[in-house]
Amino acid sequence: MIGPVIVLVLILGLCLVGVRIGFATLVVAGLAVAMIRGPGAAMTLIGQEVEGIATAYPLSVVPLFLLMGVFVHRAELSQDLYDAAQMAFARLRGVLAYATILSSAGFSAACGSSIATAATMVRVALPSMRRHGYGDRLSTGTIAAGGTLGIMIPPSVPLIIYGSIAEQDIGLLFMAGLLPGLILVGAFLLTVLLCLVRAPLPHMPQGEASPDRAQRAGRAALPVLALFALVLGGIYGRIFTPTEAAGIGAFGAGAIAVARSRLTTLRDWRNCFSETASVTASLFMIIFGASVFAQYLNLSGVSFAVVDMVARMDLGPTGLVCAVAVIAIVMGTVFEAVGILLLLVPVFLPALIAAEVDLIWFGIVVVLVVELGLITPPVGMNVFVVKANAPDTALSTIFLGVLPFACALLAVLLIVIAIPPVATFLPGLMGRN
């Protein structure tokens, strides 16, 4: 039998040579299961796991929400959100920094991806910020930090992945992420304010903050805001399921793109569907790998050993969550978001269940930790996304720029750990069992 340490080393080794983590986990965990149960039994188990996941109705939200995000990007709604956010903060100094955070939050609500949010906003916001005299540290740091909102404000791809691994209701996870996401937006806005105390910036020129422009910006941003309200409002009000909400969101985003003449040819539609299919396939491969990896942990006895170890340590639910969060923070310096979810959640899930930890609450905690990993070295995926789109900016400058935002994110993480109702209040109002 292959031991768990060897399995992890093999998975890491394959990832280091460029193999996708989902495929690496599926292959290594599958071989490990074969050595325990035999090749025939392993193939049967893997087939059952893959079939069960591929035909799971709740996971049909994945391609639909991804398609919604692709349509929103195609309709170029990010620029409209940015313009509207500028008007909202037009009377404040440093308006473009505030606008970047707020528009990142709005784009996240229709995208669900941190990297996509950061990549989009750096193209939208950075040229304007540089033109108005913003330093690279503040501008790139704000953009990289704003991108992290893409995986907390629903719909969130990491929350969907976590929900599939932990077998939690995705609609409840979305609602649980809403309040912490809004608190995080507020914390980032406060961070911008504190940064501007040290380095004041001018007001927006009066010509750029005219009432006519404000009205135009508001009207242009209204469709995406209405779409966000419809999707989340429908889920919260139990008017439709998350899957139905995803379908309505994708249809609405597509209609907006058509109305703006952004989907005019068959090639445009084919590109949108092709991009959605490619990302969906990658995410489902990750979920397949996580499922088989979890089966290996059960068959090898690792899950039971972790449960026994945690029981002997007598940490209690909050202590256990804190311990797992610390491990996840350390992993965040090496792994990207999906890797943390894939390797961490299956290992500790049985212990969390045995300790009667609220798995909806824990899901929000672990996603906040994943967010922190997106802007902390040495991986800091969002930082590298910004760097790729701003090659003339030193990597150290961007990391220094996101440091205050990382502290704000850590503070929100501690709040959610210390006050679980921050994450569980809205799911409770939805009549959670």
Coordinates of C-alpha atoms in Angstrom, one line a residue, residues 114 148-153 156-163 173 176-177 180-181 184 321 324-326 328-329 332 336-342 344-345 359-375 409-410 412-414 416-417:
S114 CA -10.9 35.9 -8.4
T148 CA -10.0 38.4 -4.1
L149 CA -13.7 39.4 -3.7
G150 CA -14.4 37.2 -6.7
I151 CA -14.3 34.1 -4.6
M152 CA -16.4 35.3 -1.6
I153 CA -19.2 37.3 -3.1
S156 CA -18.3 31.8 -6.1
V157 CA -16.5 28.9 -7.9
P158 CA -14.5 27.9 -4.8
L159 CA -17.7 27.8 -2.7
I160 CA -19.2 25.5 -5.3
I161 CA -16.1 23.2 -5.2
Y162 CA -16.1 23.2 -1.4
G163 CA -19.9 22.4 -1.4
L173 CA -23.1 28.6 1.1
A176 CA -23.4 32.5 4.0
G177 CA -20.7 34.2 1.9
P180 CA -18.7 38.3 5.1
G181 CA -18.2 39.5 1.5
L184 CA -14.7 42.5 3.5
V321 CA -11.3 25.4 13.0
V324 CA -7.2 24.0 10.2
A325 CA -7.2 27.7 9.3
V326 CA -3.5 28.0 10.4
A328 CA -4.5 26.4 5.3
I329 CA -2.7 29.8 5.7
G332 CA -1.6 29.2 0.9
E336 CA -3.2 28.1 -5.2
A337 CA -6.9 28.2 -4.1
V338 CA -8.2 25.0 -5.6
G339 CA -5.2 23.0 -4.4
I340 CA -5.9 24.0 -0.8
L341 CA -9.5 23.0 -1.0
L342 CA -8.6 19.7 -2.8
L344 CA -7.2 20.1 3.0
V345 CA -10.9 19.5 3.1
L359 CA -19.7 23.0 7.8
I360 CA -21.4 26.1 6.3
W361 CA -19.4 28.3 8.7
F362 CA -16.2 26.3 8.1
G363 CA -16.7 26.7 4.3
I364 CA -16.6 30.5 4.6
V365 CA -13.6 30.4 6.9
V366 CA -11.6 28.2 4.5
V367 CA -12.5 30.4 1.5
L368 CA -11.4 33.5 3.4
V369 CA -8.1 31.7 4.0
V370 CA -7.9 30.9 0.3
E371 CA -8.5 34.6 -0.4
L372 CA -5.6 35.5 1.8
G373 CA -3.3 33.1 -0.1
L374 CA -4.2 34.9 -3.3
I375 CA -2.4 38.1 -2.2
L409 CA -8.6 40.3 5.2
L410 CA -7.0 38.6 8.2
V412 CA -12.3 39.8 8.7
L413 CA -11.2 36.1 9.0
L414 CA -10.7 36.5 12.7
V416 CA -15.9 35.3 11.2
I417 CA -14.1 32.7 13.4

